[in-house]
Tab-separated table of C-alpha atoms in Angstrom:
chain	number	residue	atom	x	y	z
V	23	PRO	CA	0.026	0.045	-0.062
V	24	GLU	CA	1.073	3.383	-0.903
V	25	PRO	CA	1.127	4.898	2.612
V	26	TRP	CA	3.529	2.230	3.789
V	27	LYS	CA	6.115	3.732	1.275
V	28	MET	CA	6.306	6.858	2.848
V	29	GLU	CA	9.491	7.764	5.098
V	30	SER	CA	9.374	10.621	7.661
V	31	VAL	CA	12.495	12.000	8.169
V	32	THR	CA	14.166	13.708	11.132
V	33	PRO	CA	17.645	15.529	10.609
V	34	VAL	CA	19.968	14.990	13.447
V	35	PRO	CA	23.175	17.083	13.618
V	36	LYS	CA	26.535	15.249	13.715
V	37	LYS	CA	28.250	18.389	15.262
V	38	ASN	CA	27.621	21.396	16.692
V	39	LYS	CA	28.354	23.814	13.953
V	40	LEU	CA	26.210	23.059	10.736
V	41	GLU	CA	28.039	23.928	7.518
V	42	LYS	CA	26.511	21.623	4.749
V	43	LEU	CA	23.930	19.183	4.109
V	44	SER	CA	26.388	16.268	5.101
V	45	ASP	CA	26.593	17.617	8.617
V	46	VAL	CA	23.423	16.083	9.457
V	47	ARG	CA	22.248	12.507	9.700
V	48	LYS	CA	18.772	11.432	8.497
V	49	ILE	CA	16.771	9.269	10.849
V	50	SER	CA	13.792	7.689	9.045
V	51	SER	CA	10.901	6.048	10.504
V	52	THR	CA	8.095	4.130	8.619
V	53	SER	CA	4.784	2.586	9.082
V	54	ASP	CA	4.565	0.164	11.804
V	55	PHE	CA	2.196	-2.126	9.668
V	56	SER	CA	4.817	-2.369	6.991
V	57	LYS	CA	7.430	-3.516	9.235
V	58	ILE	CA	5.065	-6.222	10.457
V	59	PHE	CA	4.853	-7.277	6.853
V	60	GLU	CA	8.539	-6.896	6.213
V	61	LYS	CA	9.218	-9.092	8.956
V	62	TYR	CA	7.668	-12.134	7.244
V	63	LEU	CA	9.112	-11.117	3.799
V	64	LYS	CA	12.662	-10.632	5.312
V	65	HIS	CA	12.725	-14.044	6.611
V	66	GLY	CA	11.672	-15.722	3.272
V	67	ILE	CA	14.494	-13.550	1.370
V	68	PHE	CA	17.029	-14.627	3.853
V	69	GLU	CA	16.082	-18.401	3.853
V	70	ASP	CA	16.394	-18.321	-0.017
V	71	ILE	CA	19.821	-16.244	-0.245
V	72	SER	CA	21.562	-17.377	2.889
V	73	GLU	CA	23.764	-20.181	1.223
V	74	ASN	CA	24.866	-17.642	-1.542
V	75	LEU	CA	25.435	-14.774	0.656
V	76	SER	CA	29.228	-14.020	1.213
V	77	PRO	CA	30.554	-15.756	4.513
V	78	SER	CA	32.661	-12.728	5.053
V	79	GLN	CA	29.514	-10.471	5.594
V	80	TYR	CA	28.683	-10.397	9.363
V	81	GLY	CA	25.796	-7.904	9.007
V	82	ARG	CA	22.394	-9.050	9.459
V	83	ARG	CA	23.254	-12.727	10.335
V	84	GLN	CA	21.378	-14.021	13.340
V	85	GLY	CA	23.793	-14.666	16.061
V	86	THR	CA	26.600	-12.543	14.690
V	87	GLY	CA	27.666	-8.914	15.740
V	88	THR	CA	30.276	-6.791	15.007
V	89	GLU	CA	32.488	-8.474	18.067
V	90	HIS	CA	32.372	-11.643	15.703
V	91	CYS	CA	33.849	-9.864	12.935
V	92	ILE	CA	36.626	-8.010	15.036
V	93	VAL	CA	37.701	-11.426	16.769
V	94	ASN	CA	37.983	-13.497	13.464
V	95	LEU	CA	39.615	-10.443	11.717
V	96	VAL	CA	42.463	-10.340	14.421
V	97	ASP	CA	42.598	-14.267	14.512
V	98	ARG	CA	43.127	-14.418	10.846
V	99	ILE	CA	45.836	-11.562	10.860
V	100	LEU	CA	47.550	-13.438	13.814
V	101	HIS	CA	47.587	-16.721	11.860
V	102	LEU	CA	49.116	-14.963	8.857
V	103	LEU	CA	51.899	-13.591	10.951
V	104	ASP	CA	52.607	-17.077	12.553
V	105	SER	CA	52.652	-18.673	9.169
V	106	SER	CA	55.956	-17.025	8.172
V	107	ASP	CA	59.030	-15.082	9.542
V	108	ARG	CA	59.733	-11.674	8.622
V	109	CYS	CA	56.266	-10.693	7.761
V	110	ALA	CA	53.723	-8.008	7.984
V	111	VAL	CA	49.761	-7.822	7.421
V	112	ILE	CA	48.497	-4.717	5.588
V	113	VAL	CA	44.890	-3.863	6.458
V	114	SER	CA	43.007	-1.482	4.074
V	115	CYS	CA	39.485	-0.332	5.482
V	116	ALA	CA	36.855	1.221	3.149
V	117	HIS	CA	33.474	2.521	4.132
V	118	TRP	CA	30.768	3.226	1.340
V	119	ARG	CA	29.760	6.808	1.786
V	120	ASN	CA	26.117	7.330	1.661
V	121	ALA	CA	25.631	3.779	0.601
V	122	PHE	CA	21.871	3.327	1.188
V	123	ASP	CA	21.203	6.649	-0.906
V	124	ARG	CA	23.396	5.509	-3.875
V	125	GLN	CA	21.635	1.940	-4.369
V	126	ASP	CA	20.168	0.998	-7.749
V	127	PRO	CA	16.724	-0.513	-6.912
V	128	THR	CA	16.736	-2.232	-10.497
V	129	LYS	CA	20.223	-3.790	-9.857
V	130	THR	CA	19.232	-4.779	-6.395
V	131	ILE	CA	16.102	-6.952	-7.640
V	132	SER	CA	18.598	-8.466	-10.422
V	133	LYS	CA	21.048	-9.303	-7.618
V	134	PHE	CA	18.427	-10.939	-5.511
V	135	ILE	CA	17.023	-12.938	-8.334
V	136	ARG	CA	20.683	-14.355	-9.340
V	137	MET	CA	21.168	-14.882	-5.505
V	138	GLY	CA	17.936	-17.553	-5.740
V	139	VAL	CA	15.084	-15.142	-4.188
V	140	ARG	CA	12.097	-17.635	-4.893
V	141	SER	CA	9.997	-15.896	-7.964
V	142	SER	CA	6.873	-15.258	-6.060
V	143	LEU	CA	8.690	-12.703	-3.985
V	144	VAL	CA	10.220	-10.721	-6.935
V	145	PRO	CA	6.983	-8.753	-7.754
V	146	ILE	CA	6.523	-7.788	-3.928
V	147	LEU	CA	9.984	-6.744	-3.781
V	148	SER	CA	9.841	-4.779	-6.875
V	149	ASP	CA	6.529	-2.886	-5.792
V	150	TYR	CA	8.001	-2.324	-2.207
V	151	LEU	CA	11.035	-0.546	-3.842
V	152	ARG	CA	8.820	1.494	-6.301
V	153	ASN	CA	7.443	5.001	-5.873
V	154	ARG	CA	8.652	5.570	-2.369
V	155	ARG	CA	8.255	9.103	-0.914
V	156	MET	CA	9.487	11.045	1.854
V	157	LYS	CA	8.886	14.051	4.016
V	158	VAL	CA	11.041	15.937	6.598
V	159	LYS	CA	9.982	16.620	10.071
V	160	MET	CA	11.607	19.380	12.153
V	161	ASN	CA	10.672	21.268	15.400
V	162	GLY	CA	7.033	20.234	14.723
V	163	ILE	CA	7.097	21.301	11.168
V	164	GLU	CA	6.528	18.981	8.088
V	165	SER	CA	7.897	19.726	4.657
V	166	GLU	CA	6.224	18.777	1.414
V	167	ILE	CA	6.175	15.399	0.189
V	168	LYS	CA	9.069	14.293	-2.266
V	169	ASP	CA	9.438	11.354	-4.281
V	170	LEU	CA	12.688	9.330	-3.822
V	171	VAL	CA	14.619	8.798	-6.966
V	172	GLY	CA	16.138	5.411	-5.735
V	173	GLY	CA	18.419	4.110	-2.936
V	174	SER	CA	17.450	1.433	-0.600
V	175	PRO	CA	14.417	2.411	2.034
V	176	GLN	CA	15.656	3.656	5.368
V	177	GLY	CA	13.953	3.373	8.870
V	178	THR	CA	12.617	-0.161	7.778
V	179	LEU	CA	13.618	-3.819	8.479
V	180	LEU	CA	14.304	-4.805	4.779
V	181	GLY	CA	16.579	-1.760	3.820
V	182	GLN	CA	19.717	-3.025	5.396
V	183	LEU	CA	19.063	-6.847	4.012
V	184	LEU	CA	18.562	-5.192	0.430
V	185	TYR	CA	21.807	-3.305	0.761
V	186	ILE	CA	23.629	-6.507	2.049
V	187	GLY	CA	22.350	-8.506	-0.936
V	188	SER	CA	22.973	-5.499	-3.636
V	189	SER	CA	26.605	-5.122	-2.362
V	190	ASP	CA	27.244	-8.946	-1.958
V	191	ASP	CA	29.765	-9.290	-4.601
V	192	ALA	CA	31.868	-6.083	-3.436
V	193	ALA	CA	35.659	-7.060	-3.531
V	194	SER	CA	34.728	-10.507	-5.170
V	195	GLU	CA	38.447	-11.058	-6.393
V	196	ILE	CA	39.311	-10.959	-2.693
V	197	SER	CA	39.607	-14.670	-1.091
V	198	GLU	CA	36.703	-14.973	1.643
V	199	ASP	CA	39.497	-15.596	4.218
V	200	ASP	CA	41.006	-11.869	3.669
V	201	LYS	CA	38.072	-9.729	3.721
V	202	PHE	CA	35.547	-8.821	6.493
V	203	LYS	CA	32.279	-6.913	5.774
V	204	TYR	CA	29.858	-5.566	8.227
V	205	VAL	CA	27.107	-3.879	6.301
V	206	ASP	CA	28.781	-1.151	4.488
V	207	ASP	CA	32.228	-1.351	6.181
V	208	LEU	CA	34.921	-3.567	4.498
V	209	GLU	CA	38.373	-4.712	5.690
V	210	ILE	CA	40.885	-6.391	3.206
V	211	ILE	CA	44.121	-7.795	4.539
V	212	GLU	CA	47.248	-9.036	2.773
V	213	LEU	CA	50.192	-10.794	3.839
V	214	LEU	CA	53.537	-8.898	3.016
V	215	SER	CA	57.017	-10.542	3.038
V	216	LEU	CA	59.730	-8.271	4.326
V	217	ALA	CA	62.398	-9.573	2.215
V	218	GLY	CA	65.216	-7.456	0.694
V	219	ALA	CA	65.588	-3.909	2.193
V	220	LEU	CA	63.128	-4.532	4.967
V	221	LEU	CA	64.445	-7.705	5.928
V	222	ASP	CA	66.099	-6.405	9.226
V	223	TYR	CA	63.613	-3.540	9.885
V	224	ASP	CA	61.833	-3.820	13.256
V	225	PHE	CA	58.193	-3.328	12.482
V	226	TYR	CA	57.449	-3.842	16.348
V	227	GLN	CA	59.024	-0.704	17.159
V	228	HIS	CA	57.953	1.597	13.934
V	229	VAL	CA	55.548	0.857	10.971
V	230	ALA	CA	57.478	2.122	7.854
V	231	SER	CA	56.087	4.546	5.775
V	232	ASP	CA	57.129	3.247	2.604
V	233	VAL	CA	55.840	-0.206	2.873
V	234	GLY	CA	53.479	0.067	-0.059
């Protein structure tokens, strides 16, 4: 139903002095009726895609959280360091900026189809992402209603799962053992041999600035 597709947005400042739009974080709320429906929809979607979902993704998995991601990341680093003498591990961290706003709903549906979502759910998902709208509420005043041109629904139960599915193939060329994801955060690790000029460098005292 169309009323379920409305997002009511409250802008929350990230810092005291606001200078640009990116200095505020939008907190969205949606219909409670929609959330009840999404709860069942989410269960069916996850049941269909769970076997094809990247094992390096720790977000939105039942029984896992950020602590599991961190513990496994540290464990992998220590395992690599123990596997060879005179080595170091490089960790690269990435965060997708405004990730949910930059999603393409059409590509999201296509990826869920490839990941095995049952055909009966595809039209429902398509309609769920179509014709979404938003309004801003601040200090008791509401803005006019605006159409959302894309992105993933926010303030919903399905929004995060839709993002996880659509970005599942990010860094697909990296081994699953060497990447760790938590929704829109990604860490990639690489073992580095300290041969040649760096053979006698003491990395325990200081990390060289020219490792790359």
